[in-house]
PDB file of C-alpha atoms and ligand atoms in Angstrom:
ATOM      1  CA  MET A 475      17.531  -8.416   0.071  1.00  0.00           C
ATOM      2  CA  ALA A 476      15.940  -5.463  -1.718  1.00  0.00           C
ATOM      3  CA  LEU A 477      12.625  -6.511  -3.274  1.00  0.00           C
ATOM      4  CA  VAL A 478      11.979  -2.997  -4.511  1.00  0.00           C
ATOM      5  CA  ASP A 479      14.790  -0.634  -5.390  1.00  0.00           C
ATOM      6  CA  VAL A 480      13.964   2.867  -6.515  1.00  0.00           C
ATOM      7  CA  LYS A 481      17.036   4.642  -7.786  1.00  0.00           C
ATOM      8  CA  GLY A 482      17.235   8.428  -8.359  1.00  0.00           C
ATOM      9  CA  VAL A 483      13.573   8.704  -9.435  1.00  0.00           C
ATOM     10  CA  SER A 484      11.998  12.035 -10.231  1.00  0.00           C
ATOM     11  CA  LYS A 485       8.550  12.932 -11.522  1.00  0.00           C
ATOM     12  CA  ARG A 486       7.719  16.356 -12.845  1.00  0.00           C
ATOM     13  CA  PHE A 487       4.260  17.701 -13.592  1.00  0.00           C
ATOM     14  CA  GLY A 488       5.012  20.764 -15.691  1.00  0.00           C
ATOM     15  CA  GLY A 489       7.079  22.995 -13.506  1.00  0.00           C
ATOM     16  CA  LEU A 490       6.387  21.017 -10.309  1.00  0.00           C
ATOM     17  CA  ALA A 491       8.760  18.317  -9.097  1.00  0.00           C
ATOM     18  CA  ALA A 492       6.315  16.117  -7.210  1.00  0.00           C
ATOM     19  CA  VAL A 493       9.078  13.543  -6.575  1.00  0.00           C
ATOM     20  CA  SER A 494      12.734  14.579  -6.749  1.00  0.00           C
ATOM     21  CA  ASP A 495      15.731  12.235  -6.967  1.00  0.00           C
ATOM     22  CA  VAL A 496      14.301   9.630  -4.631  1.00  0.00           C
ATOM     23  CA  ASP A 497      16.126   6.450  -3.553  1.00  0.00           C
ATOM     24  CA  LEU A 498      13.909   3.914  -1.713  1.00  0.00           C
ATOM     25  CA  THR A 499      14.541   0.314  -0.805  1.00  0.00           C
ATOM     26  CA  VAL A 500      11.873  -2.110   0.415  1.00  0.00           C
ATOM     27  CA  ASN A 501      13.438  -5.279   1.762  1.00  0.00           C
ATOM     28  CA  ALA A 502      11.891  -8.680   1.275  1.00  0.00           C
ATOM     29  CA  GLY A 503       9.778  -9.694   4.230  1.00  0.00           C
ATOM     30  CA  GLU A 504       9.312  -6.217   5.815  1.00  0.00           C
ATOM     31  CA  VAL A 505       6.413  -3.892   6.417  1.00  0.00           C
ATOM     32  CA  HIS A 506       7.707  -0.546   5.124  1.00  0.00           C
ATOM     33  CA  CYS A 507       5.718   2.676   5.700  1.00  0.00           C
ATOM     34  CA  LEU A 508       6.045   5.701   3.497  1.00  0.00           C
ATOM     35  CA  ILE A 509       4.971   8.800   5.478  1.00  0.00           C
ATOM     36  CA  GLY A 510       5.069  12.530   5.115  1.00  0.00           C
ATOM     37  CA  PRO A 511       2.853  15.640   5.204  1.00  0.00           C
ATOM     38  CA  ASN A 512       0.097  16.219   2.650  1.00  0.00           C
ATOM     39  CA  GLY A 513       1.519  16.948  -0.756  1.00  0.00           C
ATOM     40  CA  ALA A 514       4.874  15.364   0.086  1.00  0.00           C
ATOM     41  CA  GLY A 515       4.694  13.201  -3.044  1.00  0.00           C
ATOM     42  CA  LYS A 516       3.687   9.887  -1.388  1.00  0.00           C
ATOM     43  CA  SER A 517       0.943   8.950  -3.817  1.00  0.00           C
ATOM     44  CA  THR A 518       3.066  10.059  -6.809  1.00  0.00           C
ATOM     45  CA  LEU A 519       5.934   7.777  -5.659  1.00  0.00           C
ATOM     46  CA  PHE A 520       3.378   4.976  -5.073  1.00  0.00           C
ATOM     47  CA  LYS A 521       2.048   5.352  -8.667  1.00  0.00           C
ATOM     48  CA  LEU A 522       5.632   5.318 -10.013  1.00  0.00           C
ATOM     49  CA  ILE A 523       6.317   2.019  -8.209  1.00  0.00           C
ATOM     50  CA  VAL A 524       3.154   0.410  -9.495  1.00  0.00           C
ATOM     51  CA  GLY A 525       3.660   1.759 -12.997  1.00  0.00           C
ATOM     52  CA  LEU A 526       0.710   4.191 -13.257  1.00  0.00           C
ATOM     53  CA  TYR A 527       3.255   6.918 -13.850  1.00  0.00           C
ATOM     54  CA  LEU A 528       6.575   6.626 -15.722  1.00  0.00           C
ATOM     55  CA  PRO A 529       9.430   8.534 -14.052  1.00  0.00           C
ATOM     56  CA  THR A 530      10.923  11.636 -15.659  1.00  0.00           C
ATOM     57  CA  THR A 531      14.288  10.355 -14.572  1.00  0.00           C
ATOM     58  CA  GLY A 532      15.640   7.373 -12.583  1.00  0.00           C
ATOM     59  CA  SER A 533      15.043   3.540 -12.465  1.00  0.00           C
ATOM     60  CA  ILE A 534      12.920   1.111 -10.527  1.00  0.00           C
ATOM     61  CA  PHE A 535      13.862  -2.496  -9.885  1.00  0.00           C
ATOM     62  CA  PHE A 536      11.629  -5.308  -8.625  1.00  0.00           C
ATOM     63  CA  ASP A 537      13.407  -8.489  -7.517  1.00  0.00           C
ATOM     64  CA  SER A 538      16.537  -7.199  -9.299  1.00  0.00           C
ATOM     65  CA  VAL A 539      14.725  -6.752 -12.642  1.00  0.00           C
ATOM     66  CA  ASP A 540      14.558  -3.320 -14.201  1.00  0.00           C
ATOM     67  CA  ILE A 541      10.750  -2.578 -14.451  1.00  0.00           C
ATOM     68  CA  THR A 542      11.063   1.142 -15.037  1.00  0.00           C
ATOM     69  CA  ALA A 543       9.240   0.959 -18.377  1.00  0.00           C
ATOM     70  CA  GLU A 544       6.752  -1.838 -17.558  1.00  0.00           C
ATOM     71  CA  ARG A 545       3.001  -1.332 -17.507  1.00  0.00           C
ATOM     72  CA  PRO A 546       1.125  -1.928 -14.242  1.00  0.00           C
ATOM     73  CA  TYR A 547      -0.300  -5.222 -15.519  1.00  0.00           C
ATOM     74  CA  ALA A 548       3.157  -6.653 -16.172  1.00  0.00           C
ATOM     75  CA  ARG A 549       4.205  -5.603 -12.640  1.00  0.00           C
ATOM     76  CA  VAL A 550       1.169  -7.369 -11.181  1.00  0.00           C
ATOM     77  CA  GLN A 551       2.213 -10.495 -13.109  1.00  0.00           C
ATOM     78  CA  ARG A 552       5.620 -10.285 -11.474  1.00  0.00           C
ATOM     79  CA  GLY A 553       4.024 -10.410  -8.044  1.00  0.00           C
ATOM     80  CA  MET A 554       2.878  -6.866  -7.105  1.00  0.00           C
ATOM     81  CA  SER A 555      -0.673  -6.304  -5.927  1.00  0.00           C
ATOM     82  CA  ILE A 556      -2.028  -2.849  -5.564  1.00  0.00           C
ATOM     83  CA  LYS A 557      -4.715  -1.144  -3.506  1.00  0.00           C
ATOM     84  CA  MET A 558      -5.208   2.475  -4.519  1.00  0.00           C
ATOM     85  CA  GLN A 559      -6.281   5.254  -2.183  1.00  0.00           C
ATOM     86  CA  ALA A 560      -9.987   5.303  -3.250  1.00  0.00           C
ATOM     87  CA  PRO A 561     -11.807   1.955  -2.892  1.00  0.00           C
ATOM     88  CA  SER A 562     -12.717   0.459  -6.287  1.00  0.00           C
ATOM     89  CA  VAL A 563     -14.723  -2.654  -5.481  1.00  0.00           C
ATOM     90  CA  PHE A 564     -17.577  -3.660  -7.809  1.00  0.00           C
ATOM     91  CA  LYS A 565     -20.346  -2.134  -5.730  1.00  0.00           C
ATOM     92  CA  GLU A 566     -23.207  -3.591  -7.742  1.00  0.00           C
ATOM     93  CA  LEU A 567     -21.995  -7.118  -7.310  1.00  0.00           C
ATOM     94  CA  PRO A 568     -22.136  -9.335  -4.167  1.00  0.00           C
ATOM     95  CA  VAL A 569     -19.131  -9.367  -1.873  1.00  0.00           C
ATOM     96  CA  ARG A 570     -18.474 -13.000  -2.696  1.00  0.00           C
ATOM     97  CA  GLN A 571     -18.455 -12.361  -6.398  1.00  0.00           C
ATOM     98  CA  ASN A 572     -15.876  -9.574  -5.951  1.00  0.00           C
ATOM     99  CA  ILE A 573     -13.548 -12.107  -4.330  1.00  0.00           C
ATOM    100  CA  GLN A 574     -14.332 -14.693  -7.085  1.00  0.00           C
ATOM    101  CA  ILE A 575     -13.408 -12.232  -9.820  1.00  0.00           C
ATOM    102  CA  ALA A 576     -10.088 -11.623  -8.098  1.00  0.00           C
ATOM    103  CA  LEU A 577      -9.411 -15.363  -7.661  1.00  0.00           C
ATOM    104  CA  GLN A 578     -10.590 -16.604 -11.054  1.00  0.00           C
ATOM    105  CA  GLU A 579      -7.287 -16.134 -12.875  1.00  0.00           C
ATOM    106  CA  ARG A 580      -5.321 -18.181 -10.329  1.00  0.00           C
ATOM    107  CA  LEU A 581      -7.795 -20.878  -9.091  1.00  0.00           C
ATOM    108  CA  SER A 582     -10.877 -22.835 -10.119  1.00  0.00           C
ATOM    109  CA  GLY A 583     -13.412 -25.363  -8.771  1.00  0.00           C
ATOM    110  CA  ALA A 584     -13.105 -26.584  -5.237  1.00  0.00           C
ATOM    111  CA  GLU A 585      -9.746 -24.843  -4.681  1.00  0.00           C
ATOM    112  CA  ARG A 586     -11.237 -21.506  -5.528  1.00  0.00           C
ATOM    113  CA  MET A 587     -14.260 -22.061  -3.239  1.00  0.00           C
ATOM    114  CA  GLU A 588     -11.963 -22.946  -0.369  1.00  0.00           C
ATOM    115  CA  GLU A 589      -9.800 -19.864  -0.875  1.00  0.00           C
ATOM    116  CA  GLU A 590     -12.906 -17.719  -1.188  1.00  0.00           C
ATOM    117  CA  GLU A 591     -14.121 -18.929   2.236  1.00  0.00           C
ATOM    118  CA  ARG A 592     -10.699 -18.470   3.761  1.00  0.00           C
ATOM    119  CA  LEU A 593     -10.403 -14.866   2.522  1.00  0.00           C
ATOM    120  CA  LEU A 594     -13.972 -13.941   3.548  1.00  0.00           C
ATOM    121  CA  ALA A 595     -13.277 -15.275   7.041  1.00  0.00           C
ATOM    122  CA  LEU A 596      -9.924 -13.501   7.239  1.00  0.00           C
ATOM    123  CA  LEU A 597     -11.594 -10.189   6.290  1.00  0.00           C
ATOM    124  CA  ASP A 598     -14.383 -10.800   8.795  1.00  0.00           C
ATOM    125  CA  LEU A 599     -16.885 -10.748   5.895  1.00  0.00           C
ATOM    126  CA  ALA A 600     -18.049 -14.347   6.227  1.00  0.00           C
ATOM    127  CA  ASP A 601     -21.579 -13.282   7.080  1.00  0.00           C
ATOM    128  CA  ASP A 602     -21.709 -10.630   4.390  1.00  0.00           C
ATOM    129  CA  GLY A 603     -20.818 -12.706   1.278  1.00  0.00           C
ATOM    130  CA  GLY A 604     -24.312 -12.324  -0.214  1.00  0.00           C
ATOM    131  CA  LYS A 605     -24.589  -8.573   0.358  1.00  0.00           C
ATOM    132  CA  LEU A 606     -23.908  -6.161  -2.468  1.00  0.00           C
ATOM    133  CA  ALA A 607     -20.356  -4.745  -1.963  1.00  0.00           C
ATOM    134  CA  GLY A 608     -21.927  -1.233  -2.155  1.00  0.00           C
ATOM    135  CA  ALA A 609     -23.982  -1.998   0.926  1.00  0.00           C
ATOM    136  CA  LEU A 610     -20.886  -2.621   3.047  1.00  0.00           C
ATOM    137  CA  SER A 611     -19.537   0.081   5.399  1.00  0.00           C
ATOM    138  CA  HIS A 612     -16.665   2.172   4.066  1.00  0.00           C
ATOM    139  CA  GLY A 613     -14.164   0.255   6.236  1.00  0.00           C
ATOM    140  CA  GLN A 614     -15.538  -3.115   5.039  1.00  0.00           C
ATOM    141  CA  GLN A 615     -15.184  -1.997   1.405  1.00  0.00           C
ATOM    142  CA  GLN A 616     -11.562  -1.181   2.147  1.00  0.00           C
ATOM    143  CA  TRP A 617     -11.112  -4.703   3.576  1.00  0.00           C
ATOM    144  CA  LEU A 618     -12.841  -6.241   0.609  1.00  0.00           C
ATOM    145  CA  GLU A 619     -10.420  -4.439  -1.717  1.00  0.00           C
ATOM    146  CA  ILE A 620      -7.447  -5.542   0.363  1.00  0.00           C
ATOM    147  CA  GLY A 621      -8.842  -9.087   0.037  1.00  0.00           C
ATOM    148  CA  MET A 622      -9.053  -8.719  -3.681  1.00  0.00           C
ATOM    149  CA  ALA A 623      -5.432  -7.610  -3.793  1.00  0.00           C
ATOM    150  CA  LEU A 624      -4.554 -10.586  -1.575  1.00  0.00           C
ATOM    151  CA  ALA A 625      -6.356 -13.035  -3.852  1.00  0.00           C
ATOM    152  CA  LEU A 626      -3.469 -12.667  -6.279  1.00  0.00           C
ATOM    153  CA  GLN A 627      -1.075 -14.051  -3.615  1.00  0.00           C
ATOM    154  CA  PRO A 628       1.382 -11.214  -4.264  1.00  0.00           C
ATOM    155  CA  GLN A 629       4.982 -11.187  -3.143  1.00  0.00           C
ATOM    156  CA  LEU A 630       4.554  -7.471  -2.552  1.00  0.00           C
ATOM    157  CA  LEU A 631       1.336  -5.825  -1.334  1.00  0.00           C
ATOM    158  CA  LEU A 632       1.174  -2.082  -2.009  1.00  0.00           C
ATOM    159  CA  LEU A 633      -1.411  -0.038  -0.098  1.00  0.00           C
ATOM    160  CA  ASP A 634      -2.089   3.687  -0.431  1.00  0.00           C
ATOM    161  CA  GLU A 635      -3.788   5.039   2.742  1.00  0.00           C
ATOM    162  CA  PRO A 636      -5.665   1.763   3.457  1.00  0.00           C
ATOM    163  CA  THR A 637      -7.228   3.229   6.610  1.00  0.00           C
ATOM    164  CA  ALA A 638      -8.584   6.479   5.123  1.00  0.00           C
ATOM    165  CA  GLY A 639     -12.068   7.000   6.441  1.00  0.00           C
ATOM    166  CA  MET A 640     -11.883   4.179   8.976  1.00  0.00           C
ATOM    167  CA  SER A 641     -12.807   4.391  12.654  1.00  0.00           C
ATOM    168  CA  PRO A 642      -9.924   3.792  15.195  1.00  0.00           C
ATOM    169  CA  GLU A 643     -11.253   0.226  15.743  1.00  0.00           C
ATOM    170  CA  GLU A 644     -11.277  -0.510  12.004  1.00  0.00           C
ATOM    171  CA  THR A 645      -7.852   1.028  11.648  1.00  0.00           C
ATOM    172  CA  TYR A 646      -6.506  -1.189  14.432  1.00  0.00           C
ATOM    173  CA  LYS A 647      -8.057  -4.291  12.792  1.00  0.00           C
ATOM    174  CA  THR A 648      -6.547  -3.376   9.495  1.00  0.00           C
ATOM    175  CA  GLY A 649      -3.116  -3.147  11.153  1.00  0.00           C
ATOM    176  CA  GLU A 650      -3.559  -6.621  12.649  1.00  0.00           C
ATOM    177  CA  LEU A 651      -4.599  -7.961   9.239  1.00  0.00           C
ATOM    178  CA  ILE A 652      -1.475  -6.531   7.574  1.00  0.00           C
ATOM    179  CA  LYS A 653       0.738  -7.953  10.335  1.00  0.00           C
ATOM    180  CA  SER A 654      -0.812 -11.369   9.812  1.00  0.00           C
ATOM    181  CA  PHE A 655      -0.055 -11.304   6.025  1.00  0.00           C
ATOM    182  CA  ASN A 656       3.472 -10.214   6.780  1.00  0.00           C
ATOM    183  CA  ALA A 657       3.926 -13.013   9.329  1.00  0.00           C
ATOM    184  CA  GLU A 658       3.158 -15.388   6.412  1.00  0.00           C
ATOM    185  CA  GLY A 659       6.024 -13.867   4.460  1.00  0.00           C
ATOM    186  CA  MET A 660       4.376 -11.125   2.426  1.00  0.00           C
ATOM    187  CA  THR A 661       6.327  -7.895   1.952  1.00  0.00           C
ATOM    188  CA  VAL A 662       4.146  -4.824   2.409  1.00  0.00           C
ATOM    189  CA  LEU A 663       4.637  -1.163   1.382  1.00  0.00           C
ATOM    190  CA  VAL A 664       2.076   1.189   2.971  1.00  0.00           C
ATOM    191  CA  VAL A 665       1.541   4.843   2.343  1.00  0.00           C
ATOM    192  CA  GLU A 666       0.048   6.129   5.550  1.00  0.00           C
ATOM    193  CA  HIS A 667      -0.944   9.296   7.324  1.00  0.00           C
ATOM    194  CA  ASP A 668      -2.194   7.863  10.628  1.00  0.00           C
ATOM    195  CA  MET A 669       0.757   7.706  13.027  1.00  0.00           C
ATOM    196  CA  ALA A 670      -0.957   5.298  15.424  1.00  0.00           C
ATOM    197  CA  PHE A 671      -1.329   2.897  12.563  1.00  0.00           C
ATOM    198  CA  VAL A 672       2.327   3.408  11.530  1.00  0.00           C
ATOM    199  CA  ARG A 673       3.433   2.608  15.047  1.00  0.00           C
ATOM    200  CA  GLN A 674       1.344  -0.534  14.952  1.00  0.00           C
ATOM    201  CA  VAL A 675       2.663  -1.986  11.732  1.00  0.00           C
ATOM    202  CA  ALA A 676       5.898  -0.387  10.504  1.00  0.00           C
ATOM    203  CA  GLN A 677       9.295  -2.083  10.683  1.00  0.00           C
ATOM    204  CA  ARG A 678      11.075   0.502   8.596  1.00  0.00           C
ATOM    205  CA  ILE A 679       9.982   3.965   7.554  1.00  0.00           C
ATOM    206  CA  THR A 680      10.800   6.395   4.781  1.00  0.00           C
ATOM    207  CA  VAL A 681       9.806   9.979   5.235  1.00  0.00           C
ATOM    208  CA  LEU A 682       9.077  12.189   2.215  1.00  0.00           C
ATOM    209  CA  HIS A 683       8.924  15.982   2.422  1.00  0.00           C
ATOM    210  CA  LEU A 684       8.449  18.337  -0.544  1.00  0.00           C
ATOM    211  CA  GLY A 685       9.136  15.451  -2.953  1.00  0.00           C
ATOM    212  CA  LYS A 686      12.471  14.497  -1.418  1.00  0.00           C
ATOM    213  CA  ILE A 687      13.658  11.858   1.074  1.00  0.00           C
ATOM    214  CA  PHE A 688      13.738  13.564   4.448  1.00  0.00           C
ATOM    215  CA  ALA A 689      14.617  10.683   6.703  1.00  0.00           C
ATOM    216  CA  ARG A 690      14.627   6.862   6.787  1.00  0.00           C
ATOM    217  CA  GLY A 691      15.202   4.238   9.416  1.00  0.00           C
ATOM    218  CA  SER A 692      13.669   1.827  11.874  1.00  0.00           C
ATOM    219  CA  LEU A 693      10.313   2.671  13.507  1.00  0.00           C
ATOM    220  CA  GLU A 694      12.160   3.518  16.745  1.00  0.00           C
ATOM    221  CA  ALA A 695      14.690   5.847  15.040  1.00  0.00           C
ATOM    222  CA  ILE A 696      12.011   7.764  13.137  1.00  0.00           C
ATOM    223  CA  LEU A 697       9.772   8.175  16.161  1.00  0.00           C
ATOM    224  CA  GLU A 698      12.718   9.681  18.067  1.00  0.00           C
ATOM    225  CA  ASP A 699      13.695  12.053  15.276  1.00  0.00           C
ATOM    226  CA  GLU A 700      12.654  15.539  16.279  1.00  0.00           C
ATOM    227  CA  LYS A 701      13.112  16.920  12.784  1.00  0.00           C
ATOM    228  CA  VAL A 702      10.585  14.347  11.522  1.00  0.00           C
ATOM    229  CA  ALA A 703       8.082  15.323  14.276  1.00  0.00           C
ATOM    230  CA  GLU A 704       8.446  18.981  13.256  1.00  0.00           C
ATOM    231  CA  ILE A 705       7.646  18.480   9.541  1.00  0.00           C
ATOM    232  CA  TYR A 706       5.155  15.755  10.147  1.00  0.00           C
ATOM    233  CA  LEU A 707       3.167  17.742  12.706  1.00  0.00           C
ATOM    234  CA  GLY A 708       3.595  20.869  10.677  1.00  0.00           C
ATOM    235  CA  LYS A 709       5.355  22.646  13.576  1.00  0.00           C
ATOM    236  CA  THR A 710       7.358  25.786  12.908  1.00  0.00           C
ATOM    237  CA  HIS A 711       9.776  27.494  15.168  1.00  0.00           C
ATOM    238  CA  ALA A 712       9.530  31.170  15.963  1.00  0.00           C
ATOM    239  CA  HIS A 713      13.258  31.442  16.405  1.00  0.00           C
TER     240      HIS A 713
HETATM  241  P1  ADP B2178       0.793  13.061  -1.070  1.00  0.00           P
HETATM  242  O1  ADP B2178       0.240  11.791  -1.495  1.00  0.00           O
HETATM  243  O2  ADP B2178       2.075  12.937  -0.290  1.00  0.00           O
HETATM  244  O3  ADP B2178      -0.218  13.916  -0.374  1.00  0.00           O
HETATM  245  P2  ADP B2178       0.965  13.643  -3.949  1.00  0.00           P
HETATM  246  O4  ADP B2178       1.913  12.693  -4.481  1.00  0.00           O
HETATM  247  O5  ADP B2178      -0.508  13.373  -4.178  1.00  0.00           O
HETATM  248  O6  ADP B2178       1.235  13.906  -2.423  1.00  0.00           O
HETATM  249  O7  ADP B2178       1.259  15.093  -4.555  1.00  0.00           O
HETATM  250  C1  ADP B2178       2.553  15.659  -4.555  1.00  0.00           C
HETATM  251  C2  ADP B2178       2.513  16.998  -5.320  1.00  0.00           C
HETATM  252  O8  ADP B2178       2.290  16.749  -6.665  1.00  0.00           O
HETATM  253  C3  ADP B2178       1.376  17.939  -4.884  1.00  0.00           C
HETATM  254  O9  ADP B2178       1.849  19.256  -4.951  1.00  0.00           O
HETATM  255  C4  ADP B2178       0.298  17.643  -5.945  1.00  0.00           C
HETATM  256  O10 ADP B2178      -0.506  18.776  -6.050  1.00  0.00           O
HETATM  257  C5  ADP B2178       1.130  17.396  -7.144  1.00  0.00           C
HETATM  258  N1  ADP B2178       0.507  16.435  -8.096  1.00  0.00           N
HETATM  259  C6  ADP B2178       0.121  15.133  -7.806  1.00  0.00           C
HETATM  260  N2  ADP B2178      -0.381  14.536  -8.855  1.00  0.00           N
HETATM  261  C7  ADP B2178      -0.390  15.454  -9.863  1.00  0.00           C
HETATM  262  C8  ADP B2178      -0.804  15.446 -11.281  1.00  0.00           C
HETATM  263  N3  ADP B2178      -1.329  14.363 -11.783  1.00  0.00           N
HETATM  264  N4  ADP B2178      -0.656  16.596 -11.941  1.00  0.00           N
HETATM  265  C9  ADP B2178      -0.111  17.689 -11.404  1.00  0.00           C
HETATM  266  N5  ADP B2178       0.289  17.817 -10.133  1.00  0.00           N
HETATM  267  C10 ADP B2178       0.172  16.697  -9.364  1.00  0.00           C
HETATM  268 MG1   MG B2179      -1.719  10.705  -1.219  1.00  0.00          MG
END
């Protein structure tokens, strides 16, 4: 079943078509990766799906409901949770309080405290709850923000380059975290640049190039596709 259905969506910035006539389906229960070279339109498409941009043309459906004109907040209420490319934790507040803020709308009292502990442990931040979020490493701040997105118990978790600036070890750990959420039934859409990470987590892949869909398929099919390797690695042929 399609949880997200993007139909014929375009986004123009003046004369530039950042996203052009894109169809994209994210099925319920899958980890779907959106990949492509720099400037391909990935972040623009991501912002269209979460409602930070409205499309110039086309429609977007979530759980069969037309959400094309809905604001981001309304989409969050429907079960989307978003982590943008740049971390935006509350750096001047303790780690634990960041999680509390994310949980407070859904839970209170003992239930909230329990969920707070569970999330801190899951994110490997159990020993850092009292630290200011700004004192965490860059990778840990990314995890904290993923945790804040998870606190909403979304049906769909949307991540734009969650491993940007992470070490290979942190990147691997992030992949394992995402796989564990997915194993519990969460659908995940990830914009990603790092192919090792894509291999680790992706079930299906959509490839964007110059604002258009270039290829889509299973992880195996995309990895074997020579045309994808050429655009993704920026290779050009002399002949
Ligand atoms: P990616 O995330 O794949 O690197 P983006 O979606 O950020 O690509 O950008 C796609 C194209 O749209 C690029 O040429 C970029 O310069 C342009 N673009 C993105 N956002 C804007 C904007 N707000 N205004 C004008 N041009 C933009
Ligand atoms: Mg981007």
